mmCIF file of C-alpha atoms and ligand atoms in Angstrom:
data_model
loop_
_atom_site.group_PDB
_atom_site.id
_atom_site.type_symbol
_atom_site.label_atom_id
_atom_site.label_comp_id
_atom_site.label_asym_id
_atom_site.label_seq_id
_atom_site.Cartn_x
_atom_site.Cartn_y
_atom_site.Cartn_z
ATOM 1 C CA MET A 1 0.105 0.667 -0.047
ATOM 2 C CA ASP A 2 0.769 3.402 -1.349
ATOM 3 C CA ARG A 3 0.518 5.432 1.774
ATOM 4 C CA ARG A 4 1.801 8.748 0.374
ATOM 5 C CA GLN A 5 0.228 11.796 0.660
ATOM 6 C CA TYR A 6 0.766 14.880 -2.716
ATOM 7 C CA SER A 7 0.169 18.410 -1.484
ATOM 8 C CA ALA A 8 -0.305 20.884 -4.714
ATOM 9 C CA SER A 9 1.047 24.125 -2.748
ATOM 10 C CA SER A 10 4.312 22.392 -1.772
ATOM 11 C CA GLN A 11 4.704 21.549 -5.277
ATOM 12 C CA ARG A 12 5.025 24.843 -6.095
ATOM 13 C CA ASN A 13 6.962 25.913 -3.617
ATOM 14 C CA ARG A 14 10.138 23.684 -3.339
ATOM 15 C CA GLU A 15 11.880 25.648 -5.876
ATOM 16 C CA PRO A 16 11.950 28.660 -4.215
ATOM 17 C CA ILE A 17 12.565 27.838 -0.624
ATOM 18 C CA ALA A 18 14.938 26.041 -2.041
ATOM 19 C CA GLU A 19 16.896 28.636 -3.516
ATOM 20 C CA VAL A 20 16.457 31.442 -0.141
ATOM 21 C CA LEU A 21 17.617 27.687 2.321
ATOM 22 C CA LEU A 22 20.603 27.561 -0.201
ATOM 23 C CA SER A 23 21.487 30.867 0.206
ATOM 24 C CA ARG A 24 20.778 31.813 4.366
ATOM 25 C CA LEU A 25 21.447 28.132 6.361
ATOM 26 C CA PRO A 26 24.085 27.464 8.686
ATOM 27 C CA PRO A 27 27.624 25.801 7.558
ATOM 28 C CA ILE A 28 25.678 22.590 8.718
ATOM 29 C CA GLY A 29 24.106 20.427 10.897
ATOM 30 C CA THR A 30 21.013 18.427 11.597
ATOM 31 C CA ILE A 31 17.127 20.526 9.831
ATOM 32 C CA LEU A 32 14.602 20.114 12.217
ATOM 33 C CA GLU A 33 11.634 20.058 10.002
ATOM 34 C CA VAL A 34 8.724 21.342 11.761
ATOM 35 C CA ALA A 35 5.199 19.086 10.580
ATOM 36 C CA SER A 36 6.265 18.376 7.310
ATOM 37 C CA GLY A 37 3.173 17.566 6.037
ATOM 38 C CA SER A 38 3.172 15.076 3.049
ATOM 39 C CA GLY A 39 7.080 14.895 2.911
ATOM 40 C CA GLU A 40 7.564 16.152 -0.695
ATOM 41 C CA HIS A 41 9.781 19.146 0.694
ATOM 42 C CA ALA A 42 11.545 16.687 2.616
ATOM 43 C CA VAL A 43 12.487 14.232 -0.125
ATOM 44 C CA HIS A 44 13.159 17.275 -2.052
ATOM 45 C CA PHE A 45 15.034 19.102 -0.394
ATOM 46 C CA ALA A 46 18.095 16.917 0.931
ATOM 47 C CA PRO A 47 19.512 15.950 -2.097
ATOM 48 C CA LEU A 48 20.312 20.074 -2.248
ATOM 49 C CA LEU A 49 21.711 19.631 1.658
ATOM 50 C CA PRO A 50 23.789 16.936 1.044
ATOM 51 C CA GLN A 51 26.043 18.456 3.594
ATOM 52 C CA TYR A 52 22.457 18.784 6.773
ATOM 53 C CA CYS A 53 20.978 15.859 7.931
ATOM 54 C CA TRP A 54 17.207 16.702 7.475
ATOM 55 C CA GLN A 55 15.082 15.281 9.977
ATOM 56 C CA THR A 56 11.531 15.176 9.644
ATOM 57 C CA THR A 57 8.252 15.272 11.442
ATOM 58 C CA ASN A 58 4.947 15.328 12.284
ATOM 59 C CA TYR A 59 1.956 15.847 14.239
ATOM 60 C CA GLU A 60 -1.113 13.358 12.279
ATOM 61 C CA GLU A 61 -0.132 9.967 12.513
ATOM 62 C CA ASP A 62 -1.812 9.521 8.540
ATOM 63 C CA GLN A 63 0.252 12.197 7.758
ATOM 64 C CA ILE A 64 3.463 10.535 9.288
ATOM 65 C CA GLU A 65 3.137 7.449 7.227
ATOM 66 C CA SER A 66 3.328 9.735 4.549
ATOM 67 C CA VAL A 67 6.275 11.117 4.662
ATOM 68 C CA ILE A 68 7.771 7.043 5.744
ATOM 69 C CA ASP A 69 6.921 6.710 2.207
ATOM 70 C CA TRP A 70 8.316 8.976 0.499
ATOM 71 C CA ILE A 71 11.186 8.526 2.137
ATOM 72 C CA ALA A 72 11.416 5.066 1.381
ATOM 73 C CA HIS A 73 10.362 6.056 -2.045
ATOM 74 C CA SER A 74 12.888 8.592 -2.958
ATOM 75 C CA PRO A 75 15.892 8.115 -0.505
ATOM 76 C CA SER A 76 18.241 9.980 -0.118
ATOM 77 C CA PRO A 77 21.698 8.954 2.415
ATOM 78 C CA ASN A 78 20.570 12.497 5.529
ATOM 79 C CA LEU A 79 17.206 11.947 5.472
ATOM 80 C CA ARG A 80 15.577 10.678 8.701
ATOM 81 C CA MET A 81 12.659 9.327 8.936
ATOM 82 C CA PRO A 82 9.694 11.473 11.205
ATOM 83 C CA LEU A 83 9.715 12.139 14.781
ATOM 84 C CA ARG A 84 5.723 12.753 15.957
ATOM 85 C CA LEU A 85 5.919 16.428 17.124
ATOM 86 C CA ASP A 86 3.567 18.133 19.139
ATOM 87 C CA THR A 87 4.905 21.848 18.627
ATOM 88 C CA THR A 88 2.213 23.066 21.271
ATOM 89 C CA GLU A 89 4.979 20.518 24.154
ATOM 90 C CA SER A 90 7.663 22.433 26.075
ATOM 91 C CA TYR A 91 9.300 18.887 25.614
ATOM 92 C CA TRP A 92 10.097 17.371 22.057
ATOM 93 C CA PRO A 93 11.515 14.945 21.180
ATOM 94 C CA VAL A 94 15.013 16.129 19.850
ATOM 95 C CA GLU A 95 15.147 17.818 23.259
ATOM 96 C CA THR A 96 16.439 13.977 24.369
ATOM 97 C CA GLY A 97 20.026 13.962 22.493
ATOM 98 C CA GLY A 98 21.140 11.826 19.530
ATOM 99 C CA TYR A 99 21.348 15.290 17.731
ATOM 100 C CA ALA A 100 25.960 15.398 19.139
ATOM 101 C CA ASP A 101 27.762 14.844 15.486
ATOM 102 C CA MET A 102 25.261 17.083 14.094
ATOM 103 C CA PRO A 103 23.418 19.876 16.738
ATOM 104 C CA ILE A 104 20.398 21.446 15.651
ATOM 105 C CA THR A 105 21.222 24.610 13.428
ATOM 106 C CA GLY A 106 18.194 25.023 12.305
ATOM 107 C CA ILE A 107 14.366 24.957 11.385
ATOM 108 C CA PHE A 108 12.547 24.958 8.821
ATOM 109 C CA ASN A 109 8.479 25.466 8.660
ATOM 110 C CA ALA A 110 6.116 25.769 6.176
ATOM 111 C CA ASN A 111 2.161 26.630 6.221
ATOM 112 C CA MET A 112 2.199 25.348 10.235
ATOM 113 C CA ILE A 113 0.780 28.619 12.385
ATOM 114 C CA HIS A 114 -2.048 30.225 10.167
ATOM 115 C CA ILE A 115 -4.201 27.011 9.936
ATOM 116 C CA SER A 116 -3.693 25.737 13.243
ATOM 117 C CA PRO A 117 -4.504 27.417 16.813
ATOM 118 C CA PHE A 118 -1.667 30.754 17.682
ATOM 119 C CA GLU A 119 -0.203 28.352 20.599
ATOM 120 C CA VAL A 120 1.004 26.472 18.113
ATOM 121 C CA CYS A 121 3.031 28.912 16.691
ATOM 122 C CA GLU A 122 3.697 29.696 20.339
ATOM 123 C CA GLY A 123 5.084 26.084 21.038
ATOM 124 C CA LEU A 124 7.455 26.779 17.453
ATOM 125 C CA LEU A 125 9.065 29.897 18.685
ATOM 126 C CA ALA A 126 9.628 28.249 22.170
ATOM 127 C CA GLY A 127 11.373 25.268 20.862
ATOM 128 C CA ALA A 128 12.773 26.750 18.241
ATOM 129 C CA GLY A 129 14.320 29.281 21.290
ATOM 130 C CA ARG A 130 15.147 26.669 23.233
ATOM 131 C CA ILE A 131 16.537 23.546 20.680
ATOM 132 C CA LEU A 132 18.571 26.031 17.663
ATOM 133 C CA THR A 133 22.207 26.956 18.647
ATOM 134 C CA ALA A 134 23.667 30.437 19.146
ATOM 135 C CA GLY A 135 23.765 31.498 15.464
ATOM 136 C CA GLY A 136 21.200 28.937 14.155
ATOM 137 C CA ARG A 137 17.822 29.737 11.889
ATOM 138 C CA LEU A 138 14.815 29.078 12.392
ATOM 139 C CA PHE A 139 13.181 29.336 8.281
ATOM 140 C CA ILE A 140 8.644 30.339 8.726
ATOM 141 C CA TYR A 141 7.133 29.822 5.667
ATOM 142 C CA GLY A 142 3.663 31.554 5.343
ATOM 143 C CA PRO A 143 1.486 34.363 4.778
ATOM 144 C CA PHE A 144 1.578 37.042 7.254
ATOM 145 C CA LYS A 145 -0.178 40.400 7.547
ATOM 146 C CA VAL A 146 2.218 43.418 7.676
ATOM 147 C CA GLY A 147 1.759 46.672 9.871
ATOM 148 C CA GLY A 148 -1.534 45.369 10.316
ATOM 149 C CA THR A 149 -2.834 44.483 6.284
ATOM 150 C CA GLN A 150 -2.330 40.944 4.500
ATOM 151 C CA THR A 151 -1.582 41.904 1.061
ATOM 152 C CA ALA A 152 -3.526 41.010 -1.163
ATOM 153 C CA PRO A 153 -7.131 40.971 -1.861
ATOM 154 C CA THR A 154 -6.627 37.538 -2.059
ATOM 155 C CA ASN A 155 -5.016 36.583 1.100
ATOM 156 C CA GLU A 156 -7.731 38.421 2.567
ATOM 157 C CA THR A 157 -9.853 35.541 0.829
ATOM 158 C CA PHE A 158 -7.622 33.237 3.113
ATOM 159 C CA ASP A 159 -7.804 34.635 6.011
ATOM 160 C CA GLN A 160 -11.538 34.664 5.431
ATOM 161 C CA TRP A 161 -12.186 30.225 4.845
ATOM 162 C CA LEU A 162 -9.896 30.023 7.625
ATOM 163 C CA LYS A 163 -11.092 31.442 10.614
ATOM 164 C CA SER A 164 -14.651 30.272 8.582
ATOM 165 C CA ARG A 165 -13.362 26.826 9.189
ATOM 166 C CA ASN A 166 -11.757 27.496 12.983
ATOM 167 C CA PRO A 167 -11.982 30.096 14.127
ATOM 168 C CA ALA A 168 -8.475 30.003 15.857
ATOM 169 C CA TYR A 169 -7.101 30.129 12.369
ATOM 170 C CA ALA A 170 -5.866 33.188 10.840
ATOM 171 C CA ILE A 171 -3.046 34.484 9.027
ATOM 172 C CA ARG A 172 -0.618 36.272 11.360
ATOM 173 C CA ASP A 173 0.609 39.668 12.182
ATOM 174 C CA GLN A 174 4.343 40.011 11.018
ATOM 175 C CA GLU A 175 4.823 42.294 13.454
ATOM 176 C CA VAL A 176 2.967 39.846 16.781
ATOM 177 C CA VAL A 177 5.663 36.809 15.327
ATOM 178 C CA ILE A 178 8.238 38.882 14.873
ATOM 179 C CA ASP A 179 7.792 40.073 19.544
ATOM 180 C CA LEU A 180 7.542 36.736 20.102
ATOM 181 C CA ALA A 181 10.880 35.102 18.493
ATOM 182 C CA SER A 182 12.107 37.968 19.770
ATOM 183 C CA GLU A 183 11.413 37.456 23.714
ATOM 184 C CA ASN A 184 12.482 33.108 22.755
ATOM 185 C CA GLY A 185 15.850 34.206 21.600
ATOM 186 C CA LEU A 186 15.307 34.704 18.417
ATOM 187 C CA ALA A 187 16.426 37.352 16.305
ATOM 188 C CA HIS A 188 14.684 39.204 12.902
ATOM 189 C CA LEU A 189 17.029 38.537 10.247
ATOM 190 C CA GLU A 190 14.688 39.482 7.352
ATOM 191 C CA ALA A 191 10.931 38.941 5.286
ATOM 192 C CA ILE A 192 11.409 37.299 1.974
ATOM 193 C CA PRO A 193 8.325 38.387 -1.111
ATOM 194 C CA MET A 194 7.988 34.869 -2.120
ATOM 195 C CA PRO A 195 5.821 33.688 -5.070
ATOM 196 C CA ALA A 196 1.102 33.981 -4.129
ATOM 197 C CA ASN A 197 2.055 36.631 -1.393
ATOM 198 C CA ASN A 198 4.029 34.893 1.128
ATOM 199 C CA PHE A 199 7.340 35.082 2.804
ATOM 200 C CA LEU A 200 9.646 33.635 4.117
ATOM 201 C CA GLN A 201 10.748 34.937 7.925
ATOM 202 C CA ILE A 202 14.013 34.040 8.726
ATOM 203 C CA PHE A 203 15.196 34.340 12.387
ATOM 204 C CA GLU A 204 18.929 33.608 14.785
ATOM 205 C CA LYS A 205 19.636 33.240 17.922
ATOM 206 C CA GLN A 206 21.152 34.920 20.003
HETATM 207 C C1 SAM B 301 -0.574 23.312 6.182
HETATM 208 S S1 SAM B 301 -0.180 21.422 6.579
HETATM 209 C C2 SAM B 301 1.436 22.419 6.014
HETATM 210 C C3 SAM B 301 2.524 21.369 6.152
HETATM 211 C C4 SAM B 301 3.431 21.438 5.412
HETATM 212 N N1 SAM B 301 4.494 22.175 5.782
HETATM 213 C C5 SAM B 301 3.738 21.929 3.422
HETATM 214 O O1 SAM B 301 4.120 23.277 3.733
HETATM 215 O O2 SAM B 301 2.882 21.237 3.287
HETATM 216 C C6 SAM B 301 0.069 22.183 7.935
HETATM 217 C C7 SAM B 301 0.349 21.436 9.152
HETATM 218 O O3 SAM B 301 0.410 21.623 10.107
HETATM 219 C C8 SAM B 301 0.671 20.994 11.062
HETATM 220 N N2 SAM B 301 -0.102 22.043 12.610
HETATM 221 C C9 SAM B 301 -1.415 21.203 12.506
HETATM 222 N N3 SAM B 301 -0.926 21.478 14.587
HETATM 223 C C10 SAM B 301 0.302 21.380 15.228
HETATM 224 C C11 SAM B 301 1.491 20.954 16.294
HETATM 225 N N4 SAM B 301 0.879 21.662 16.228
HETATM 226 N N5 SAM B 301 2.525 20.830 16.111
HETATM 227 C C12 SAM B 301 2.543 20.290 14.744
HETATM 228 N N6 SAM B 301 2.714 20.405 13.451
HETATM 229 C C13 SAM B 301 0.678 21.072 13.772
HETATM 230 C C14 SAM B 301 -0.339 19.981 10.844
HETATM 231 O O4 SAM B 301 0.041 17.940 10.651
HETATM 232 C C15 SAM B 301 0.011 19.882 9.409
HETATM 233 O O5 SAM B 301 1.003 18.523 9.165
#
């Protein structure tokens, strides 16, 4: 049985995201992907980043299975099988060790903080603050409001759709996420505009 899932958006955004990761990741280490989703990002990025170890994770069981099957279908020696990770937990499975040779110098997270309650974003920033080594970087990809307003009419429509699905979901304010990151020892480096009115927000552990 093939349990691979498919995400049209990750097929579309993987090239522009890879370009940024290749130029902005710290030189070496493990990249922890929080919410690997289908697993398509992981199998695309890992072979492009052979000097890093790519640790996949997921919150939902069916998505863990999808990542396992994507890795089986498109193996790469630097890809690690998914761990179950809930950002809201105060202790993440990667904190038990196992990364002494390849410390976690990067965390990548795409399209999660608007499609989940705000606690999930708070948990992501708290975890990144605990886990990243000094100089390590957190990359958050997705749509953001800037200065309290949506950056495109399509994002306004998307935000209304998110809230109709769950009132706790919403496109987040860039400034709110930056302030929260700062409280967790993560300095904001860049907000890189990406296709389809998204951003890649980059933070560095102090
Ligand atoms: C729209 S999907 C994005 C998946 C993938 N990163 C991508 O770009 O295709 C949102 C993801 O957020 C995850 N998620 C929701 N709540 C979470 C939590 N508390 N901890 C970790 N991941 C969570 C979901 O399981 C899902 O994989």
